[in-house]
Amino acid sequence: MITQTNEIWKDERLSFTTSTDIESIKGSSDIAMNIWLPHLFFPKHNVLNKGGHANSNTNDNVFVEIYDNGNVTLDQIYSTSASCEIEFGFFPMDRHICKLEIQSLT
């Protein structure tokens, strides 16, 4: 399954002022690997590809935007493998709901 996360936080250490009308700095892993990022993980599930491990910041599936007031947005794409129990007692009218749990260590 492909999962896209969007995280927003404020880091005043990243606020900046310029003499131009630049309101934000946009980038990918080149910027993301040089700033603090929240550590997401998927307990009970396997992260198959995010360019590596769920805490890896050096991949092409990361987009970060830093605003002049220190607000940060981070978009990441994960490819995960999840499993859930399925009962076919009402087949073909059955319905299945599987939960994907996401946690943060920070």
mmCIF file of N, CA and C in Angstrom:
data_model
loop_
_atom_site.group_PDB
_atom_site.id
_atom_site.type_symbol
_atom_site.label_atom_id
_atom_site.label_comp_id
_atom_site.label_asym_id
_atom_site.label_seq_id
_atom_site.Cartn_x
_atom_site.Cartn_y
_atom_site.Cartn_z
ATOM 1 N N MET A 1 0.848 -1.149 0.000
ATOM 2 C CA MET A 1 0.000 0.000 0.000
ATOM 3 C C MET A 1 0.903 1.225 0.000
ATOM 4 N N ILE A 2 0.482 2.242 -0.716
ATOM 5 C CA ILE A 2 1.223 3.501 -0.769
ATOM 6 C C ILE A 2 0.566 4.477 0.198
ATOM 7 N N THR A 3 1.347 5.046 1.094
ATOM 8 C CA THR A 3 0.847 5.977 2.104
ATOM 9 C C THR A 3 1.597 7.285 1.992
ATOM 10 N N GLN A 4 0.866 8.378 1.943
ATOM 11 C CA GLN A 4 1.497 9.700 1.940
ATOM 12 C C GLN A 4 1.173 10.387 3.254
ATOM 13 N N THR A 5 2.200 10.872 3.922
ATOM 14 C CA THR A 5 1.998 11.613 5.163
ATOM 15 C C THR A 5 2.313 13.081 4.933
ATOM 16 N N ASN A 6 1.609 13.923 5.655
ATOM 17 C CA ASN A 6 1.846 15.362 5.623
ATOM 18 C C ASN A 6 1.948 15.815 7.067
ATOM 19 N N GLU A 7 3.119 16.281 7.458
ATOM 20 C CA GLU A 7 3.352 16.712 8.832
ATOM 21 C C GLU A 7 3.686 18.196 8.840
ATOM 22 N N ILE A 8 3.167 18.892 9.835
ATOM 23 C CA ILE A 8 3.388 20.336 9.957
ATOM 24 C C ILE A 8 3.809 20.627 11.393
ATOM 25 N N TRP A 9 4.857 21.421 11.565
ATOM 26 C CA TRP A 9 5.292 21.845 12.885
ATOM 27 C C TRP A 9 6.020 23.173 12.762
ATOM 28 N N LYS A 10 6.344 23.743 13.913
ATOM 29 C CA LYS A 10 7.064 25.016 13.938
ATOM 30 C C LYS A 10 8.415 24.807 14.607
ATOM 31 N N ASP A 11 9.454 25.302 13.946
ATOM 32 C CA ASP A 11 10.806 25.265 14.488
ATOM 33 C C ASP A 11 11.370 26.671 14.322
ATOM 34 N N GLU A 12 11.310 27.447 15.383
ATOM 35 C CA GLU A 12 11.715 28.856 15.302
ATOM 36 C C GLU A 12 13.183 29.021 14.924
ATOM 37 N N ARG A 13 13.977 27.979 15.115
ATOM 38 C CA ARG A 13 15.387 28.055 14.713
ATOM 39 C C ARG A 13 15.534 28.177 13.203
ATOM 40 N N LEU A 14 14.497 27.821 12.461
ATOM 41 C CA LEU A 14 14.550 27.860 11.003
ATOM 42 C C LEU A 14 13.920 29.118 10.413
ATOM 43 N N SER A 15 13.426 30.021 11.262
ATOM 44 C CA SER A 15 12.837 31.259 10.732
ATOM 45 C C SER A 15 13.938 32.126 10.116
ATOM 46 N N PHE A 16 13.547 32.926 9.123
ATOM 47 C CA PHE A 16 14.537 33.735 8.417
ATOM 48 C C PHE A 16 13.876 34.993 7.869
ATOM 49 N N THR A 17 14.708 35.976 7.557
ATOM 50 C CA THR A 17 14.247 37.191 6.886
ATOM 51 C C THR A 17 15.142 37.419 5.674
ATOM 52 N N THR A 18 14.541 37.966 4.635
ATOM 53 C CA THR A 18 15.303 38.268 3.426
ATOM 54 C C THR A 18 14.916 39.645 2.930
ATOM 55 N N SER A 19 15.710 40.172 2.058
ATOM 56 C CA SER A 19 15.403 41.471 1.461
ATOM 57 C C SER A 19 14.529 41.310 0.214
ATOM 58 N N THR A 20 14.185 40.063 -0.114
ATOM 59 C CA THR A 20 13.326 39.805 -1.274
ATOM 60 C C THR A 20 11.962 39.323 -0.789
ATOM 61 N N ASP A 21 11.120 38.958 -1.716
ATOM 62 C CA ASP A 21 9.781 38.482 -1.368
ATOM 63 C C ASP A 21 9.732 36.972 -1.145
ATOM 64 N N ILE A 22 10.854 36.357 -0.867
ATOM 65 C CA ILE A 22 10.883 34.911 -0.635
ATOM 66 C C ILE A 22 10.196 34.614 0.692
ATOM 67 N N GLU A 23 9.151 33.778 0.637
ATOM 68 C CA GLU A 23 8.416 33.420 1.846
ATOM 69 C C GLU A 23 8.742 32.020 2.342
ATOM 70 N N SER A 24 9.348 31.205 1.471
ATOM 71 C CA SER A 24 9.653 29.840 1.889
ATOM 72 C C SER A 24 10.813 29.281 1.074
ATOM 73 N N ILE A 25 11.395 28.229 1.631
ATOM 74 C CA ILE A 25 12.458 27.479 0.967
ATOM 75 C C ILE A 25 11.911 26.082 0.734
ATOM 76 N N LYS A 26 11.966 25.615 -0.501
ATOM 77 C CA LYS A 26 11.428 24.305 -0.852
ATOM 78 C C LYS A 26 12.557 23.384 -1.273
ATOM 79 N N GLY A 27 12.423 22.124 -0.924
ATOM 80 C CA GLY A 27 13.438 21.171 -1.334
ATOM 81 C C GLY A 27 13.031 19.753 -1.019
ATOM 82 N N SER A 28 13.953 18.850 -1.242
ATOM 83 C CA SER A 28 13.699 17.441 -0.973
ATOM 84 C C SER A 28 14.708 16.946 0.045
ATOM 85 N N SER A 29 15.284 15.799 -0.215
ATOM 86 C CA SER A 29 16.177 15.195 0.771
ATOM 87 C C SER A 29 17.400 16.051 1.053
ATOM 88 N N ASP A 30 17.812 16.891 0.100
ATOM 89 C CA ASP A 30 18.980 17.741 0.328
ATOM 90 C C ASP A 30 18.760 18.696 1.497
ATOM 91 N N ILE A 31 17.554 19.163 1.692
ATOM 92 C CA ILE A 31 17.234 20.019 2.837
ATOM 93 C C ILE A 31 16.817 19.171 4.031
ATOM 94 N N ALA A 32 15.999 18.155 3.784
ATOM 95 C CA ALA A 32 15.447 17.349 4.869
ATOM 96 C C ALA A 32 16.521 16.683 5.718
ATOM 97 N N MET A 33 17.637 16.288 5.116
ATOM 98 C CA MET A 33 18.658 15.601 5.908
ATOM 99 C C MET A 33 19.471 16.559 6.778
ATOM 100 N N ASN A 34 19.216 17.853 6.653
ATOM 101 C CA ASN A 34 19.958 18.829 7.453
ATOM 102 C C ASN A 34 19.121 19.511 8.523
ATOM 103 N N ILE A 35 17.873 19.084 8.703
ATOM 104 C CA ILE A 35 17.031 19.667 9.745
ATOM 105 C C ILE A 35 16.449 18.549 10.600
ATOM 106 N N TRP A 36 15.910 18.931 11.765
ATOM 107 C CA TRP A 36 15.242 17.960 12.616
ATOM 108 C C TRP A 36 13.952 17.521 11.939
ATOM 109 N N LEU A 37 13.687 16.219 11.957
ATOM 110 C CA LEU A 37 12.448 15.672 11.414
ATOM 111 C C LEU A 37 11.821 14.747 12.442
ATOM 112 N N PRO A 38 10.494 14.699 12.492
ATOM 113 C CA PRO A 38 9.852 13.720 13.373
ATOM 114 C C PRO A 38 10.141 12.306 12.885
ATOM 115 N N HIS A 39 10.212 11.385 13.802
ATOM 116 C CA HIS A 39 10.508 9.986 13.474
ATOM 117 C C HIS A 39 9.198 9.200 13.450
ATOM 118 N N LEU A 40 8.693 8.904 12.275
ATOM 119 C CA LEU A 40 7.489 8.086 12.132
ATOM 120 C C LEU A 40 7.871 6.634 11.953
ATOM 121 N N PHE A 41 7.035 5.756 12.496
ATOM 122 C CA PHE A 41 7.222 4.345 12.201
ATOM 123 C C PHE A 41 5.866 3.660 12.183
ATOM 124 N N PHE A 42 5.843 2.522 11.558
ATOM 125 C CA PHE A 42 4.621 1.757 11.361
ATOM 126 C C PHE A 42 4.754 0.453 12.146
ATOM 127 N N PRO A 43 4.306 0.425 13.406
ATOM 128 C CA PRO A 43 4.429 -0.811 14.179
ATOM 129 C C PRO A 43 3.558 -1.907 13.560
ATOM 130 N N LYS A 44 4.031 -3.116 13.605
ATOM 131 C CA LYS A 44 3.331 -4.290 13.080
ATOM 132 C C LYS A 44 3.250 -4.308 11.557
ATOM 133 N N HIS A 45 3.913 -3.379 10.892
ATOM 134 C CA HIS A 45 3.875 -3.319 9.438
ATOM 135 C C HIS A 45 5.299 -3.181 8.917
ATOM 136 N N ASN A 46 5.507 -3.578 7.697
ATOM 137 C CA ASN A 46 6.823 -3.470 7.075
ATOM 138 C C ASN A 46 6.851 -2.279 6.135
ATOM 139 N N VAL A 47 7.815 -1.396 6.325
ATOM 140 C CA VAL A 47 8.021 -0.318 5.368
ATOM 141 C C VAL A 47 8.888 -0.886 4.264
ATOM 142 N N LEU A 48 8.311 -1.021 3.081
ATOM 143 C CA LEU A 48 9.033 -1.639 1.974
ATOM 144 C C LEU A 48 9.944 -0.659 1.266
ATOM 145 N N ASN A 49 9.479 0.595 1.147
ATOM 146 C CA ASN A 49 10.288 1.567 0.415
ATOM 147 C C ASN A 49 9.893 2.976 0.794
ATOM 148 N N LYS A 50 10.826 3.684 1.325
ATOM 149 C CA LYS A 50 10.733 5.127 1.484
ATOM 150 C C LYS A 50 12.103 5.643 1.094
ATOM 151 N N GLY A 51 12.691 4.958 0.172
ATOM 152 C CA GLY A 51 14.074 5.221 -0.143
ATOM 153 C C GLY A 51 14.960 4.568 0.896
ATOM 154 N N GLY A 52 14.392 3.744 1.730
ATOM 155 C CA GLY A 52 15.137 3.096 2.791
ATOM 156 C C GLY A 52 14.258 2.902 4.000
ATOM 157 N N HIS A 53 14.801 3.150 5.157
ATOM 158 C CA HIS A 53 14.126 2.964 6.435
ATOM 159 C C HIS A 53 13.190 4.132 6.703
ATOM 160 N N ALA A 54 12.209 3.917 7.550
ATOM 161 C CA ALA A 54 11.216 4.962 7.834
ATOM 162 C C ALA A 54 11.828 6.209 8.446
ATOM 163 N N ASN A 55 13.051 6.128 8.944
ATOM 164 C CA ASN A 55 13.697 7.315 9.498
ATOM 165 C C ASN A 55 14.767 7.852 8.555
ATOM 166 N N SER A 56 14.860 7.284 7.377
ATOM 167 C CA SER A 56 15.855 7.738 6.412
ATOM 168 C C SER A 56 15.392 9.025 5.760
ATOM 169 N N ASN A 57 16.246 10.026 5.750
ATOM 170 C CA ASN A 57 15.890 11.312 5.166
ATOM 171 C C ASN A 57 16.513 11.498 3.796
ATOM 172 N N THR A 58 17.234 10.524 3.331
ATOM 173 C CA THR A 58 17.956 10.684 2.071
ATOM 174 C C THR A 58 17.280 9.882 0.976
ATOM 175 N N ASN A 59 16.131 10.379 0.511
ATOM 176 C CA ASN A 59 15.424 9.698 -0.561
ATOM 177 C C ASN A 59 14.642 10.699 -1.379
ATOM 178 N N ASP A 60 14.094 10.223 -2.482
ATOM 179 C CA ASP A 60 13.359 11.097 -3.386
ATOM 180 C C ASP A 60 11.883 11.184 -3.050
ATOM 181 N N ASN A 61 11.430 10.521 -2.006
ATOM 182 C CA ASN A 61 10.027 10.543 -1.624
ATOM 183 C C ASN A 61 9.753 11.544 -0.514
ATOM 184 N N VAL A 62 10.583 12.570 -0.423
ATOM 185 C CA VAL A 62 10.463 13.581 0.626
ATOM 186 C C VAL A 62 10.380 14.953 -0.019
ATOM 187 N N PHE A 63 9.424 15.745 0.437
ATOM 188 C CA PHE A 63 9.341 17.143 0.027
ATOM 189 C C PHE A 63 9.184 17.969 1.290
ATOM 190 N N VAL A 64 10.033 18.973 1.457
ATOM 191 C CA VAL A 64 9.980 19.818 2.651
ATOM 192 C C VAL A 64 9.883 21.273 2.223
ATOM 193 N N GLU A 65 9.112 22.038 3.001
ATOM 194 C CA GLU A 65 9.008 23.476 2.768
ATOM 195 C C GLU A 65 9.156 24.178 4.110
ATOM 196 N N ILE A 66 10.109 25.112 4.163
ATOM 197 C CA ILE A 66 10.376 25.885 5.380
ATOM 198 C C ILE A 66 9.934 27.316 5.123
ATOM 199 N N TYR A 67 9.029 27.799 5.955
ATOM 200 C CA TYR A 67 8.504 29.151 5.799
ATOM 201 C C TYR A 67 9.310 30.134 6.632
ATOM 202 N N ASP A 68 9.237 31.404 6.267
ATOM 203 C CA ASP A 68 10.045 32.428 6.930
ATOM 204 C C ASP A 68 9.741 32.557 8.421
ATOM 205 N N ASN A 69 8.535 32.159 8.864
ATOM 206 C CA ASN A 69 8.196 32.238 10.284
ATOM 207 C C ASN A 69 8.611 30.989 11.068
ATOM 208 N N GLY A 70 9.257 30.035 10.404
ATOM 209 C CA GLY A 70 9.722 28.819 11.066
ATOM 210 C C GLY A 70 8.781 27.635 10.927
ATOM 211 N N ASN A 71 7.624 27.827 10.299
ATOM 212 C CA ASN A 71 6.733 26.691 10.054
ATOM 213 C C ASN A 71 7.361 25.768 9.020
ATOM 214 N N VAL A 72 7.211 24.480 9.235
ATOM 215 C CA VAL A 72 7.785 23.472 8.346
ATOM 216 C C VAL A 72 6.675 22.509 7.933
ATOM 217 N N THR A 73 6.597 22.197 6.652
ATOM 218 C CA THR A 73 5.718 21.126 6.183
ATOM 219 C C THR A 73 6.589 20.043 5.559
ATOM 220 N N LEU A 74 6.240 18.825 5.840
ATOM 221 C CA LEU A 74 6.993 17.674 5.348
ATOM 222 C C LEU A 74 6.022 16.679 4.738
ATOM 223 N N ASP A 75 6.195 16.370 3.472
ATOM 224 C CA ASP A 75 5.410 15.349 2.784
ATOM 225 C C ASP A 75 6.330 14.171 2.500
ATOM 226 N N GLN A 76 5.873 12.976 2.875
ATOM 227 C CA GLN A 76 6.659 11.770 2.636
ATOM 228 C C GLN A 76 5.761 10.683 2.066
ATOM 229 N N ILE A 77 6.312 9.856 1.228
ATOM 230 C CA ILE A 77 5.573 8.735 0.658
ATOM 231 C C ILE A 77 6.237 7.442 1.117
ATOM 232 N N TYR A 78 5.427 6.541 1.668
ATOM 233 C CA TYR A 78 5.896 5.242 2.135
ATOM 234 C C TYR A 78 5.200 4.152 1.332
ATOM 235 N N SER A 79 5.903 3.102 1.046
ATOM 236 C CA SER A 79 5.299 1.894 0.509
ATOM 237 C C SER A 79 5.364 0.860 1.622
ATOM 238 N N THR A 80 4.204 0.445 2.112
ATOM 239 C CA THR A 80 4.162 -0.439 3.268
ATOM 240 C C THR A 80 3.459 -1.743 2.930
ATOM 241 N N SER A 81 3.767 -2.743 3.700
ATOM 242 C CA SER A 81 3.091 -4.026 3.610
ATOM 243 C C SER A 81 2.350 -4.237 4.918
ATOM 244 N N ALA A 82 1.056 -4.480 4.839
ATOM 245 C CA ALA A 82 0.255 -4.680 6.041
ATOM 246 C C ALA A 82 -0.606 -5.919 5.847
ATOM 247 N N SER A 83 -0.984 -6.526 6.947
ATOM 248 C CA SER A 83 -1.860 -7.685 6.860
ATOM 249 C C SER A 83 -2.980 -7.543 7.878
ATOM 250 N N CYS A 84 -4.091 -8.171 7.589
ATOM 251 C CA CYS A 84 -5.200 -8.182 8.540
ATOM 252 C C CYS A 84 -5.993 -9.468 8.330
ATOM 253 N N GLU A 85 -6.747 -9.836 9.361
ATOM 254 C CA GLU A 85 -7.550 -11.045 9.271
ATOM 255 C C GLU A 85 -8.782 -10.777 8.415
ATOM 256 N N ILE A 86 -9.105 -11.730 7.574
ATOM 257 C CA ILE A 86 -10.270 -11.604 6.702
ATOM 258 C C ILE A 86 -11.127 -12.850 6.873
ATOM 259 N N GLU A 87 -12.418 -12.638 7.100
ATOM 260 C CA GLU A 87 -13.369 -13.736 7.173
ATOM 261 C C GLU A 87 -14.280 -13.656 5.957
ATOM 262 N N PHE A 88 -14.477 -14.777 5.316
ATOM 263 C CA PHE A 88 -15.272 -14.813 4.094
ATOM 264 C C PHE A 88 -16.671 -15.388 4.334
ATOM 265 N N GLY A 89 -17.164 -15.316 5.557
ATOM 266 C CA GLY A 89 -18.462 -15.887 5.902
ATOM 267 C C GLY A 89 -19.630 -15.256 5.164
ATOM 268 N N PHE A 90 -19.518 -14.002 4.772
ATOM 269 C CA PHE A 90 -20.600 -13.311 4.076
ATOM 270 C C PHE A 90 -20.267 -13.054 2.607
ATOM 271 N N PHE A 91 -19.274 -13.766 2.091
ATOM 272 C CA PHE A 91 -18.866 -13.586 0.696
ATOM 273 C C PHE A 91 -20.042 -13.870 -0.225
ATOM 274 N N PRO A 92 -20.331 -13.109 -1.223
ATOM 275 C CA PRO A 92 -19.587 -11.981 -1.782
ATOM 276 C C PRO A 92 -20.029 -10.629 -1.230
ATOM 277 N N MET A 93 -20.828 -10.609 -0.182
ATOM 278 C CA MET A 93 -21.335 -9.355 0.375
ATOM 279 C C MET A 93 -20.514 -8.912 1.587
ATOM 280 N N ASP A 94 -19.354 -9.468 1.757
ATOM 281 C CA ASP A 94 -18.535 -9.140 2.921
ATOM 282 C C ASP A 94 -17.837 -7.800 2.746
ATOM 283 N N ARG A 95 -17.361 -7.285 3.843
ATOM 284 C CA ARG A 95 -16.649 -6.008 3.861
ATOM 285 C C ARG A 95 -15.473 -6.152 4.822
ATOM 286 N N HIS A 96 -14.338 -5.608 4.438
ATOM 287 C CA HIS A 96 -13.136 -5.763 5.257
ATOM 288 C C HIS A 96 -12.559 -4.400 5.579
ATOM 289 N N ILE A 97 -12.187 -4.217 6.829
ATOM 290 C CA ILE A 97 -11.544 -2.980 7.271
ATOM 291 C C ILE A 97 -10.224 -3.361 7.928
ATOM 292 N N CYS A 98 -9.151 -2.817 7.409
ATOM 293 C CA CYS A 98 -7.830 -3.058 7.976
ATOM 294 C C CYS A 98 -7.275 -1.738 8.495
ATOM 295 N N LYS A 99 -6.685 -1.767 9.666
ATOM 296 C CA LYS A 99 -6.132 -0.555 10.265
ATOM 297 C C LYS A 99 -4.630 -0.484 10.022
ATOM 298 N N LEU A 100 -4.170 0.715 9.719
ATOM 299 C CA LEU A 100 -2.745 0.977 9.586
ATOM 300 C C LEU A 100 -2.355 1.905 10.723
ATOM 301 N N GLU A 101 -1.511 1.425 11.602
ATOM 302 C CA GLU A 101 -1.109 2.202 12.773
ATOM 303 C C GLU A 101 0.194 2.939 12.479
ATOM 304 N N ILE A 102 0.195 4.230 12.774
ATOM 305 C CA ILE A 102 1.384 5.066 12.602
ATOM 306 C C ILE A 102 1.693 5.713 13.942
ATOM 307 N N GLN A 103 2.945 5.665 14.356
ATOM 308 C CA GLN A 103 3.353 6.272 15.619
ATOM 309 C C GLN A 103 4.568 7.152 15.398
ATOM 310 N N SER A 104 4.790 8.031 16.357
ATOM 311 C CA SER A 104 5.955 8.903 16.313
ATOM 312 C C SER A 104 6.731 8.762 17.611
ATOM 313 N N LEU A 105 8.031 8.739 17.492
ATOM 314 C CA LEU A 105 8.881 8.668 18.683
ATOM 315 C C LEU A 105 9.222 10.046 19.223
ATOM 316 N N THR A 106 8.866 11.101 18.496
ATOM 317 C CA THR A 106 9.220 12.451 18.924
ATOM 318 C C THR A 106 8.004 13.301 19.136
#
